[in-house]
Amino acid sequence: MRLALILGAALLPLSLASVMIGAASVDWAHIASDPQAFLIVTVSRVPRTVAVILTGAALAVAGVVMQQIVRNRFVEPGTVGTAEGAALGLLAVTVLAPAAPIWAKMLVASLGALAATAIFLALIRRLPPREVLLVPLVGLVLAGVLQAGVTFIGWQTDLLQYVGIWLMTGEFSGVIAGRYELLWIAAAAAALAWFAADQFAILGLGEEAATGLGLNHRAVMRLGLLVVSVVTAMVVVSVGMVPFVGLVVPNIVARVMGDNLRASLPVVATGGAALVLACDLLARLVRYPYEVPVGTVLGILGSVLFLWLLHRAPARG
Amino acid sequence: MIRIDNVSHRIGTAPILQGIDLTLLPNSVTALIGPNGAGKSTLLNLIGRLIPLQEGRISVDGHDVTTTPSRQLAKVMAILGQTHHAGSRLRVRELVAFGRWPHHLGRPRPEDQAAVEAALVQFDLAGLAERFLDEVSGGQRQRAFLAMCIAQDTDWLLLDEPLNNLDMAHARALMARLHGLRSAGRGIVVVVHEVNYAAAWADHVVALKGGRVVAEGTPHQVLTPEVLGQLYDMEIRVTELDGRPLILHHV
């Protein structure tokens, strides 16, 4: 409970700072009478802040869901090929049907993410359950293979620059009103996970225990797959993949609160939002008035946190 | 009543169970005994629909385990498998509370909470209720999973080697508890390795070997030097204590 309060309390000043800080200067004293400043705030700053919060919250929840369906703490959509699958789908639709409407691109990206995650799940079914670290390794290998495919196609079709934005460096500088609203779908998918929180928690006990309690194991797996794929695809389509959020936040929250998801999912969502918001602010400030991508900041911060987590929790699944 | 009709099971080409016909009665403790690899766990898991039935028919109180929705079966029988590695970081109380999930589907009522508290007390877990499962001992974790099954409050209880990891005191307390449930009209099916627990507490003993039923009946009928000797391929002395067989398998 304390963790929830701390994170909730951190989110408000972070959001305020996010609205205040940016390359353009805004005269807050005359905000109502200055149409230019008003425009900057309503079209750029507020949408950006909202986009960051939605992305962080949804990715953190997707991380939890993936960890429950895989029953392994060291995976997230960014490290098992889900994001690469979404990029592959997006690339395919961009190359084959460049004039397709945005909803079609979104759908194909989601299907790509779904297919990649399903392949990952099929691959790890054959792994011995005790080998906790093999699962994330297989994920990294699959993600690497898919990414190689994406890069090859991107190279051949001169779309490498897009690929870079989708997969390497998620960033929010391009967010303006009208260009981020897909993220609400990601948030809705994450909210769906909260309604099934008990079922995901029971799934984490293993197939036997879940079946014994009358849970439809496959149906819950499918729901989890859907949540993870939709969240990832929406994030990849609108701002590009933001790494490590889905890994670091759920692990820290589970350490403190455990895996009773009904109680912990809101905390995970708040924590994800706060982390990405803090990193986005950092990304805006380190080379002010220029920006570095938030994905780069999280890549550095997240990998350090991840190594620390691996070091602290060696053998637990 | 659990009816098992002509059930066979194989993994790959290896036969695990062959033509099993059994009727298990409510109001009794049934012990499944037999050497390693006899098919005891497979049979229990088939009854508990944890693995799909390949051949034959099984019904629990008239509910066919292959056609009845799993959620409905969860209100008829509770099953505890042999392996439950606590990958999840749940508190003991949260785990036990999941035993009530089939009844409330996410909206616990006061009676659900009362059942959870009662199960915690019965298994001597009240003081550990707020501890995480990965921070208690193996025996304590085993008791937490047992408490979850009891909290499920079903007419049938299927337990695969529930005595694993339990010390003598908790092992005997569990058997006494199962005996109490049986007297209250429940049916208990339990896989046991230590045949003396079957001798002391079971009403009905089923001996399996090589995927077939070798013998079944009361403890006195099954737990004899002849049957046990054939079952385990060793010479075993059996005496009697307080009207129950006492198997001296360790000497």
Coordinates of C-alpha atoms in Angstrom, one line a residue:
Chain A
M1 CA 0.0 0.0 0.0
R2 CA 2.8 2.4 0.8
L3 CA 4.4 1.7 -2.5
A4 CA 1.1 2.7 -4.2
L5 CA 1.0 6.0 -2.3
I6 CA 4.6 6.9 -3.0
L7 CA 4.2 6.1 -6.8
G8 CA 0.9 7.9 -7.0
A9 CA 2.4 10.9 -5.2
A10 CA 5.3 11.0 -7.6
L11 CA 3.2 10.9 -10.7
L12 CA 1.5 14.3 -10.1
P13 CA 4.7 16.5 -9.9
L14 CA 6.2 14.5 -12.7
S15 CA 3.2 15.2 -14.9
L16 CA 3.3 18.9 -14.0
A17 CA 7.0 19.0 -14.8
S18 CA 6.3 17.2 -18.1
V19 CA 3.8 19.9 -19.1
M20 CA 6.1 22.7 -18.0
I21 CA 9.4 21.5 -19.7
G22 CA 10.1 21.6 -23.4
A23 CA 12.1 23.3 -26.1
A24 CA 9.6 26.1 -26.6
S25 CA 9.2 28.6 -23.8
V26 CA 5.7 29.1 -22.5
D27 CA 4.8 32.2 -20.5
W28 CA 2.5 30.7 -17.8
A29 CA 1.4 34.0 -16.4
H30 CA -0.3 34.9 -19.7
I31 CA -1.3 31.4 -20.9
A32 CA -4.9 32.3 -21.3
S33 CA -4.3 35.4 -23.5
D34 CA -1.4 34.0 -25.5
P35 CA -2.8 31.7 -28.2
Q36 CA 0.7 30.5 -29.2
A37 CA 1.5 29.3 -25.7
F38 CA -2.0 27.8 -25.3
L39 CA -1.5 25.9 -28.5
I40 CA 1.9 24.5 -27.4
V41 CA 0.3 23.2 -24.2
T42 CA -2.8 21.7 -25.6
V43 CA -1.4 20.3 -28.8
S44 CA 2.1 19.2 -27.7
R45 CA 2.8 19.2 -24.0
V46 CA -0.4 17.7 -22.6
P47 CA -0.8 15.0 -25.3
R48 CA 2.9 14.1 -24.8
T49 CA 2.4 13.7 -21.1
V50 CA -0.7 11.6 -21.6
A51 CA 1.1 9.5 -24.2
V52 CA 4.0 8.8 -21.9
I53 CA 1.7 7.9 -19.0
L54 CA -0.4 5.5 -21.2
T55 CA 2.7 3.9 -22.7
G56 CA 4.4 3.4 -19.3
A57 CA 1.3 2.0 -17.6
A58 CA 0.3 -0.3 -20.5
L59 CA 3.8 -1.7 -21.1
A60 CA 4.3 -2.4 -17.4
V61 CA 1.0 -4.3 -17.2
A62 CA 1.8 -6.2 -20.4
G63 CA 5.1 -7.2 -18.7
V64 CA 3.2 -8.7 -15.8
V65 CA 0.8 -10.5 -18.0
M66 CA 3.6 -12.0 -20.1
Q67 CA 5.4 -13.1 -17.0
Q68 CA 2.3 -14.8 -15.7
I69 CA 1.5 -16.7 -18.9
V70 CA 5.1 -17.7 -19.3
R71 CA 5.7 -18.3 -15.6
N72 CA 9.0 -16.6 -15.8
R73 CA 10.0 -13.3 -14.3
F74 CA 12.7 -12.4 -16.8
V75 CA 10.7 -11.8 -19.9
E76 CA 8.8 -8.8 -21.3
P77 CA 7.3 -8.0 -24.8
G78 CA 10.5 -6.2 -25.8
T79 CA 12.8 -9.2 -25.2
V80 CA 10.9 -12.2 -26.6
G81 CA 10.1 -11.0 -30.1
T82 CA 6.7 -9.5 -29.6
A83 CA 7.8 -6.0 -30.5
E84 CA 9.8 -7.4 -33.5
G85 CA 6.7 -9.2 -34.6
A86 CA 4.7 -6.0 -34.5
A87 CA 7.4 -4.2 -36.5
L88 CA 7.4 -7.0 -39.0
G89 CA 3.6 -6.7 -39.4
L90 CA 3.9 -2.9 -39.7
L91 CA 6.7 -3.2 -42.2
A92 CA 4.7 -5.7 -44.3
V93 CA 1.7 -3.5 -44.5
T94 CA 3.8 -0.4 -45.2
V95 CA 5.5 -2.2 -48.1
L96 CA 2.5 -4.1 -49.5
A97 CA -0.3 -1.6 -48.9
P98 CA 1.2 1.7 -48.2
A99 CA -2.2 3.5 -48.6
A100 CA -3.9 1.2 -46.0
P101 CA -5.8 3.2 -43.3
I102 CA -4.3 3.4 -39.9
W103 CA -6.6 0.9 -38.4
A104 CA -5.5 -1.7 -40.9
K105 CA -1.9 -1.0 -40.0
M106 CA -2.7 -1.3 -36.4
L107 CA -4.5 -4.6 -37.0
V108 CA -1.7 -6.1 -39.0
A109 CA 0.9 -5.0 -36.4
S110 CA -1.2 -6.6 -33.7
L111 CA -1.4 -9.8 -35.7
G112 CA 2.4 -9.8 -36.2
A113 CA 2.9 -9.3 -32.4
L114 CA 0.4 -12.1 -31.7
A115 CA 2.2 -14.5 -34.1
A116 CA 5.6 -13.8 -32.7
T117 CA 4.4 -14.3 -29.1
A118 CA 2.7 -17.5 -30.1
I119 CA 5.9 -18.8 -31.6
F120 CA 7.8 -17.9 -28.5
L121 CA 5.2 -19.8 -26.3
A122 CA 5.5 -22.8 -28.6
L123 CA 9.3 -22.8 -28.4
I124 CA 9.4 -22.6 -24.6
R125 CA 6.9 -25.4 -24.1
R126 CA 9.7 -27.9 -24.7
L127 CA 12.1 -26.4 -22.3
P128 CA 12.7 -28.0 -18.9
P129 CA 10.7 -25.9 -16.4
R130 CA 13.5 -25.7 -13.9
E131 CA 15.8 -23.9 -16.3
V132 CA 14.7 -20.5 -15.4
L133 CA 17.2 -18.6 -17.5
L134 CA 16.7 -20.6 -20.7
V135 CA 13.3 -19.0 -21.3
P136 CA 14.5 -15.4 -21.6
L137 CA 17.5 -16.6 -23.6
V138 CA 15.2 -18.3 -26.1
G139 CA 13.2 -15.1 -26.2
L140 CA 16.3 -13.1 -27.0
V141 CA 17.3 -15.5 -29.7
L142 CA 13.9 -15.4 -31.3
A143 CA 13.8 -11.6 -31.0
G144 CA 17.2 -11.5 -32.7
V145 CA 16.1 -13.7 -35.6
L146 CA 13.0 -11.6 -36.2
Q147 CA 14.9 -8.4 -35.9
A148 CA 17.4 -9.6 -38.5
G149 CA 14.4 -10.3 -40.8
V150 CA 13.0 -6.8 -40.1
T151 CA 16.4 -5.2 -40.8
F152 CA 16.8 -7.1 -44.0
I153 CA 13.4 -6.2 -45.4
G154 CA 13.9 -2.6 -44.1
W155 CA 17.3 -2.4 -45.9
Q156 CA 15.9 -3.8 -49.2
T157 CA 12.9 -1.4 -49.1
D158 CA 14.7 1.7 -47.9
L159 CA 12.7 1.8 -44.7
L160 CA 15.5 1.2 -42.3
Q161 CA 14.9 4.6 -40.6
Y162 CA 11.3 3.7 -39.7
V163 CA 12.5 0.3 -38.3
G164 CA 15.0 2.2 -36.1
I165 CA 12.2 4.3 -34.6
W166 CA 9.8 1.4 -34.1
L167 CA 12.3 -0.9 -32.5
M168 CA 15.4 0.8 -31.1
T169 CA 14.4 4.1 -29.8
G170 CA 10.9 4.7 -28.7
E171 CA 10.5 8.4 -28.2
F172 CA 7.8 11.0 -27.6
S173 CA 9.1 14.1 -29.3
G174 CA 6.8 13.4 -32.3
V175 CA 3.7 13.2 -30.2
I176 CA 1.0 15.8 -30.8
A177 CA -2.7 15.8 -30.4
G178 CA -4.2 13.5 -33.1
R179 CA -1.0 11.3 -33.3
Y180 CA -1.0 9.4 -30.1
E181 CA -4.7 8.3 -29.5
L182 CA -4.0 4.7 -30.4
L183 CA -2.3 4.4 -27.1
W184 CA -5.8 4.6 -25.5
I185 CA -6.4 1.1 -27.0
A186 CA -3.2 -0.1 -25.3
A187 CA -4.5 1.3 -22.0
A188 CA -7.9 -0.4 -22.6
A189 CA -6.1 -3.7 -23.2
A190 CA -4.2 -3.2 -19.9
A191 CA -7.5 -2.5 -18.1
L192 CA -8.9 -5.7 -19.5
A193 CA -6.0 -7.5 -17.8
W194 CA -7.1 -6.0 -14.5
F195 CA -10.6 -7.5 -14.8
A196 CA -9.0 -10.9 -15.3
A197 CA -6.4 -10.3 -12.6
D198 CA -7.4 -13.3 -10.5
Q199 CA -7.2 -15.6 -13.4
F200 CA -3.7 -14.4 -14.4
A201 CA -2.6 -14.9 -10.8
I202 CA -4.0 -18.4 -10.7
L203 CA -2.4 -19.1 -14.1
G204 CA 0.9 -18.2 -12.4
L205 CA 0.4 -21.2 -10.1
G206 CA 0.9 -23.6 -13.0
E207 CA -1.4 -25.5 -15.4
E208 CA -2.2 -28.2 -12.9
A209 CA -3.3 -25.9 -10.0
A210 CA -5.2 -23.7 -12.5
T211 CA -7.1 -26.6 -13.9
G212 CA -7.9 -28.0 -10.4
L213 CA -9.5 -24.7 -9.6
G214 CA -11.6 -24.9 -12.7
L215 CA -9.8 -22.3 -14.7
N216 CA -9.9 -22.6 -18.5
H217 CA -6.1 -22.6 -18.9
R218 CA -6.2 -22.1 -22.6
A219 CA -8.7 -19.3 -22.6
V220 CA -6.7 -17.3 -20.1
M221 CA -3.5 -17.9 -22.1
R222 CA -5.3 -16.6 -25.1
L223 CA -6.5 -13.5 -23.3
G224 CA -3.0 -12.9 -22.0
L225 CA -1.6 -13.2 -25.5
L226 CA -4.2 -10.7 -26.8
V227 CA -3.4 -8.2 -24.1
V228 CA 0.4 -8.4 -24.6
S229 CA 0.2 -8.2 -28.4
V230 CA -2.3 -5.3 -28.6
V231 CA -0.4 -3.3 -26.0
T232 CA 3.0 -3.9 -27.8
A233 CA 1.6 -3.2 -31.3
M234 CA -0.1 0.0 -30.2
V235 CA 3.1 1.3 -28.6
V236 CA 5.3 0.2 -31.6
V237 CA 2.9 1.9 -34.0
S238 CA 2.5 5.2 -32.2
V239 CA 5.8 5.9 -30.4
G240 CA 8.2 2.9 -30.9
M241 CA 9.2 0.3 -28.4
V242 CA 10.2 1.4 -25.0
P243 CA 12.5 -1.2 -23.5
F244 CA 12.7 -2.6 -20.0
V245 CA 9.6 -1.0 -18.5
G246 CA 7.7 -4.3 -18.6
L247 CA 10.7 -6.1 -17.0
V248 CA 11.9 -3.8 -14.2
V249 CA 8.6 -2.4 -12.8
P250 CA 6.8 -5.7 -12.4
N251 CA 9.8 -7.3 -10.7
I252 CA 10.2 -4.5 -8.2
V253 CA 6.5 -4.4 -7.4
A254 CA 6.4 -8.3 -7.0
R255 CA 9.3 -8.1 -4.6
V256 CA 7.4 -5.7 -2.4
M257 CA 3.8 -6.7 -2.9
G258 CA 3.9 -10.2 -4.3
D259 CA 1.8 -11.6 -7.2
N260 CA -1.7 -10.9 -6.0
L261 CA -2.5 -9.1 -9.2
R262 CA -5.8 -7.8 -8.2
A263 CA -3.9 -5.6 -5.7
S264 CA -0.6 -5.1 -7.5
L265 CA -1.7 -4.4 -11.1
P266 CA -2.7 -0.7 -10.4
V267 CA 0.6 -0.2 -8.6
V268 CA 2.5 -1.7 -11.6
A269 CA 0.6 0.6 -13.9
T270 CA 1.4 3.7 -11.8
G271 CA 5.0 2.6 -11.4
G272 CA 5.4 2.1 -15.2
A273 CA 3.9 5.5 -15.9
A274 CA 6.2 7.2 -13.3
L275 CA 9.3 5.5 -14.6
V276 CA 8.8 6.3 -18.2
L277 CA 7.7 9.9 -17.3
A278 CA 10.9 10.4 -15.3
C279 CA 13.0 9.0 -18.1
D280 CA 11.3 11.1 -20.7
L281 CA 12.0 14.2 -18.6
L282 CA 15.6 13.2 -18.3
A283 CA 15.7 12.6 -22.1
R284 CA 14.4 16.2 -22.6
L285 CA 16.8 17.7 -20.1
V286 CA 20.2 16.0 -20.7
R287 CA 21.0 18.0 -23.9
Y288 CA 18.4 20.8 -23.5
P289 CA 17.0 22.2 -25.8
Y290 CA 17.7 19.0 -27.8
E291 CA 16.4 15.6 -26.9
V292 CA 17.6 12.0 -26.7
P293 CA 15.1 9.2 -27.2
V294 CA 13.5 8.0 -24.0
G295 CA 14.3 4.4 -25.3
T296 CA 18.0 5.2 -25.0
V297 CA 17.6 6.5 -21.4
L298 CA 15.6 3.4 -20.4
G299 CA 18.0 1.2 -22.3
I300 CA 20.8 2.3 -20.0
L301 CA 18.8 2.7 -16.8
G302 CA 16.8 -0.4 -17.4
S303 CA 19.7 -2.7 -18.2
V304 CA 21.4 -1.7 -15.0
L305 CA 18.3 -2.3 -13.0
F306 CA 17.8 -5.6 -14.8
L307 CA 21.3 -6.8 -14.1
W308 CA 20.7 -5.9 -10.5
L309 CA 17.5 -7.9 -10.4
L310 CA 19.2 -10.9 -12.0
H311 CA 21.9 -10.7 -9.4
R312 CA 19.5 -10.4 -6.5
A313 CA 17.0 -13.2 -7.5
P314 CA 19.1 -16.0 -8.9
A315 CA 16.9 -19.2 -9.1
R316 CA 13.3 -18.2 -8.7
G317 CA 10.9 -18.7 -11.6
Chain B
M1 CA -19.2 -42.3 -6.4
I2 CA -16.3 -42.3 -8.8
R3 CA -16.6 -44.8 -11.6
I4 CA -13.6 -45.7 -13.7
D5 CA -14.5 -47.9 -16.7
N6 CA -11.9 -49.6 -18.7
V7 CA -9.3 -46.8 -18.6
S8 CA -6.0 -47.1 -20.4
H9 CA -3.3 -44.6 -20.8
R10 CA -0.1 -44.4 -22.7
I11 CA 2.7 -42.0 -23.0
G12 CA 4.3 -42.4 -26.5
T13 CA 4.2 -46.1 -26.9
A14 CA 4.7 -47.0 -23.2
P15 CA 1.6 -48.2 -21.6
I16 CA 1.1 -46.5 -18.2
L17 CA -2.4 -47.8 -17.3
Q18 CA -4.1 -50.8 -18.8
G19 CA -7.8 -51.6 -18.5
I20 CA -8.5 -50.1 -15.1
D21 CA -12.0 -50.7 -13.7
L22 CA -12.7 -49.2 -10.3
T23 CA -15.5 -47.9 -8.2
L24 CA -14.6 -45.5 -5.4
L25 CA -17.2 -44.8 -2.8
P26 CA -17.9 -41.6 -0.9
N27 CA -17.8 -41.7 2.8
S28 CA -14.5 -43.4 2.7
V29 CA -10.7 -42.9 2.5
T30 CA -9.3 -44.8 -0.5
A31 CA -5.5 -45.2 -0.6
L32 CA -3.7 -45.9 -3.9
I33 CA -0.5 -47.8 -3.2
G34 CA 2.2 -49.4 -5.4
P35 CA 5.8 -49.1 -6.4
N36 CA 7.3 -46.2 -8.3
G37 CA 5.9 -46.0 -11.9
A38 CA 2.8 -48.1 -11.1
G39 CA 0.5 -45.5 -12.6
K40 CA -0.9 -44.1 -9.3
S41 CA -0.4 -40.5 -10.1
T42 CA -1.5 -40.9 -13.7
L43 CA -4.8 -42.5 -12.5
L44 CA -5.3 -39.7 -10.0
N45 CA -4.6 -37.0 -12.5
L46 CA -7.0 -38.6 -15.0
I47 CA -9.8 -38.6 -12.4
G48 CA -8.9 -35.0 -11.7
R49 CA -9.0 -34.1 -15.4
L50 CA -5.4 -32.7 -15.2
I51 CA -4.5 -34.9 -18.1
P52 CA -6.8 -35.7 -21.0
L53 CA -8.4 -39.2 -20.9
Q54 CA -7.3 -41.3 -23.9
E55 CA -9.4 -44.4 -23.5
G56 CA -12.3 -45.4 -21.2
R57 CA -14.6 -43.4 -19.1
I58 CA -14.4 -41.7 -15.7
S59 CA -17.3 -40.0 -13.9
V60 CA -17.4 -38.3 -10.5
D61 CA -20.8 -38.2 -8.9
G62 CA -22.3 -38.7 -12.4
H63 CA -20.2 -35.9 -14.0
D64 CA -18.2 -37.2 -16.9
V65 CA -14.8 -35.7 -16.5
T66 CA -14.2 -35.2 -20.2
T67 CA -17.5 -33.5 -21.0
T68 CA -18.4 -31.6 -17.8
P69 CA -17.1 -28.0 -17.8
S70 CA -13.9 -27.7 -15.7
R71 CA -15.4 -24.9 -13.6
Q72 CA -18.3 -27.2 -12.6
L73 CA -16.0 -30.0 -11.7
A74 CA -14.0 -27.7 -9.5
K75 CA -17.1 -27.5 -7.2
V76 CA -17.3 -31.3 -7.1
M77 CA -13.7 -32.3 -6.6
A78 CA -10.4 -30.7 -5.4
I79 CA -7.2 -32.1 -6.6
L80 CA -3.7 -31.5 -5.4
G81 CA -0.9 -32.7 -7.7
Q82 CA 2.4 -33.8 -6.6
T83 CA 4.5 -30.9 -8.0
H84 CA 3.6 -27.4 -7.0
H85 CA 6.7 -25.3 -7.3
A86 CA 5.8 -21.9 -6.0
G87 CA 6.9 -19.8 -8.9
S88 CA 4.3 -17.3 -7.8
R89 CA 5.1 -14.9 -5.0
L90 CA 1.8 -15.1 -3.2
R91 CA 1.1 -14.8 0.5
V92 CA -0.1 -18.0 2.3
R93 CA -3.5 -16.4 2.8
E94 CA -3.8 -15.4 -0.8
L95 CA -3.0 -18.9 -2.0
V96 CA -5.5 -20.5 0.4
A97 CA -8.1 -17.9 -0.7
F98 CA -7.8 -19.1 -4.3
G99 CA -9.4 -22.3 -3.1
R100 CA -12.6 -20.4 -2.9
W101 CA -12.3 -19.0 -6.4
P102 CA -14.5 -21.7 -8.1
H103 CA -17.3 -20.6 -5.8
H104 CA -17.1 -16.8 -6.0
L105 CA -15.3 -16.2 -9.3
G106 CA -13.5 -13.1 -8.1
R107 CA -16.1 -11.7 -5.6
P108 CA -15.4 -13.2 -2.2
R109 CA -18.3 -13.2 0.1
P110 CA -18.1 -13.3 3.9
E111 CA -18.5 -17.1 4.0
D112 CA -15.6 -17.5 1.6
Q113 CA -13.4 -15.5 3.9
A114 CA -14.6 -17.5 6.9
A115 CA -13.7 -20.8 5.0
V116 CA -10.2 -19.4 4.3
E117 CA -9.6 -18.5 7.9
A118 CA -10.9 -21.9 9.1
A119 CA -8.5 -23.7 6.7
L120 CA -5.6 -21.6 7.8
V121 CA -6.3 -22.5 11.4
Q122 CA -6.8 -26.2 10.7
F123 CA -3.4 -26.4 9.0
D124 CA -1.6 -24.5 11.6
L125 CA -0.9 -21.6 9.3
A126 CA -2.6 -18.7 11.0
G127 CA 0.8 -17.3 12.1
L128 CA 2.2 -17.6 8.6
A129 CA -0.7 -16.2 6.7
E130 CA 1.1 -13.0 5.7
R131 CA 4.3 -14.7 4.7
F132 CA 5.2 -15.2 1.0
L133 CA 5.2 -18.8 -0.2
D134 CA 8.8 -18.6 -1.3
E135 CA 9.7 -17.6 2.3
V136 CA 8.3 -20.6 4.1
S137 CA 9.7 -24.2 4.4
G138 CA 8.7 -27.0 2.1
G139 CA 6.4 -28.6 4.7
Q140 CA 4.7 -25.3 5.4
R141 CA 4.2 -24.7 1.7
Q142 CA 2.7 -28.2 1.4
R143 CA 0.3 -27.4 4.2
A144 CA -0.7 -24.1 2.4
F145 CA -1.6 -26.0 -0.8
L146 CA -3.5 -28.6 1.3
A147 CA -5.4 -25.8 3.0
M148 CA -6.3 -24.4 -0.4
C149 CA -7.8 -27.8 -1.4
I150 CA -9.7 -28.0 1.9
A151 CA -11.0 -24.5 1.4
Q152 CA -12.4 -25.5 -1.9
D153 CA -14.9 -27.5 0.1
T154 CA -15.8 -30.2 -2.4
D155 CA -17.4 -33.6 -2.0
W156 CA -14.3 -35.3 -3.4
L157 CA -10.7 -34.7 -2.4
L158 CA -7.9 -36.2 -4.6
L159 CA -4.4 -35.9 -3.1
D160 CA -1.2 -37.0 -4.6
E161 CA 1.3 -37.9 -1.9
P162 CA 0.1 -35.2 0.5
L163 CA 2.4 -36.4 3.2
N164 CA 5.5 -35.2 1.2
N165 CA 7.6 -32.9 3.2
L166 CA 5.4 -33.1 6.3
D167 CA 6.8 -34.0 9.7
M168 CA 5.3 -36.8 11.7
A169 CA 3.0 -34.6 13.7
H170 CA 1.6 -32.8 10.7
A171 CA 1.4 -36.0 8.7
R172 CA -0.8 -37.7 11.3
A173 CA -2.8 -34.6 11.8
L174 CA -3.6 -34.5 8.1
M175 CA -4.7 -38.2 8.0
A176 CA -6.9 -37.5 11.1
R177 CA -8.3 -34.5 9.3
L178 CA -9.1 -36.6 6.2
H179 CA -10.7 -39.2 8.3
G180 CA -12.9 -36.5 9.9
L181 CA -13.9 -35.3 6.4
R182 CA -14.8 -38.9 5.4
S183 CA -17.0 -39.3 8.5
A184 CA -18.7 -36.1 7.4
G185 CA -19.6 -37.8 4.1
R186 CA -16.8 -36.8 1.8
G187 CA -14.8 -39.1 -0.4
I188 CA -11.1 -39.0 -0.2
V189 CA -8.6 -40.6 -2.7
V190 CA -5.0 -40.4 -1.7
V191 CA -1.8 -41.7 -3.1
V192 CA 0.5 -42.8 -0.3
H193 CA 4.0 -44.1 -0.3
E194 CA 4.2 -45.1 3.3
V195 CA 1.8 -48.1 3.5
N196 CA 1.4 -47.8 7.2
Y197 CA -0.7 -44.6 6.7
A198 CA -2.9 -46.6 4.4
A199 CA -3.1 -49.4 7.0
A200 CA -4.0 -47.0 9.8
W201 CA -6.4 -44.7 8.1
A202 CA -7.8 -46.1 4.9
D203 CA -11.1 -47.8 4.4
H204 CA -10.3 -49.1 1.0
V205 CA -6.8 -49.9 -0.5
V206 CA -6.1 -50.2 -4.2
A207 CA -2.8 -51.7 -5.1
L208 CA -1.4 -50.9 -8.5
K209 CA 1.6 -52.3 -10.3
G210 CA 2.7 -52.0 -13.9
G211 CA -0.5 -50.1 -14.8
R212 CA -2.9 -52.7 -13.5
V213 CA -4.9 -53.2 -10.4
V214 CA -3.2 -56.0 -8.5
A215 CA -5.5 -56.1 -5.5
E216 CA -8.2 -54.1 -3.9
G217 CA -10.2 -54.3 -0.7
T218 CA -10.0 -53.5 3.0
P219 CA -6.5 -52.9 4.5
H220 CA -6.7 -56.4 6.0
Q221 CA -7.3 -58.0 2.6
V222 CA -4.7 -56.0 0.7
L223 CA -1.9 -55.3 3.2
T224 CA -0.8 -58.9 3.5
P225 CA 2.8 -60.3 3.2
E226 CA 1.7 -62.1 0.0
V227 CA 0.2 -59.1 -1.8
L228 CA 2.8 -56.6 -0.6
G229 CA 5.6 -59.0 -1.4
Q230 CA 4.4 -59.4 -5.0
L231 CA 3.7 -55.6 -5.2
Y232 CA 7.2 -54.4 -4.1
D233 CA 9.2 -57.5 -5.0
M234 CA 10.6 -57.9 -1.5
E235 CA 9.9 -60.0 1.6
I236 CA 7.7 -58.0 4.0
R237 CA 6.6 -58.9 7.5
V238 CA 3.1 -57.8 8.6
T239 CA 1.9 -57.8 12.2
E240 CA -1.1 -56.2 13.8
L241 CA -1.6 -53.2 16.1
D242 CA -5.0 -52.2 17.6
G243 CA -6.8 -54.3 15.0
R244 CA -5.0 -52.7 12.0
P245 CA -2.2 -54.2 9.9
L246 CA 1.3 -52.9 10.8
I247 CA 3.8 -53.3 8.0
L248 CA 7.4 -53.8 9.0
H249 CA 8.9 -52.9 5.7
H250 CA 12.0 -51.2 7.1
V251 CA 13.5 -54.2 8.8

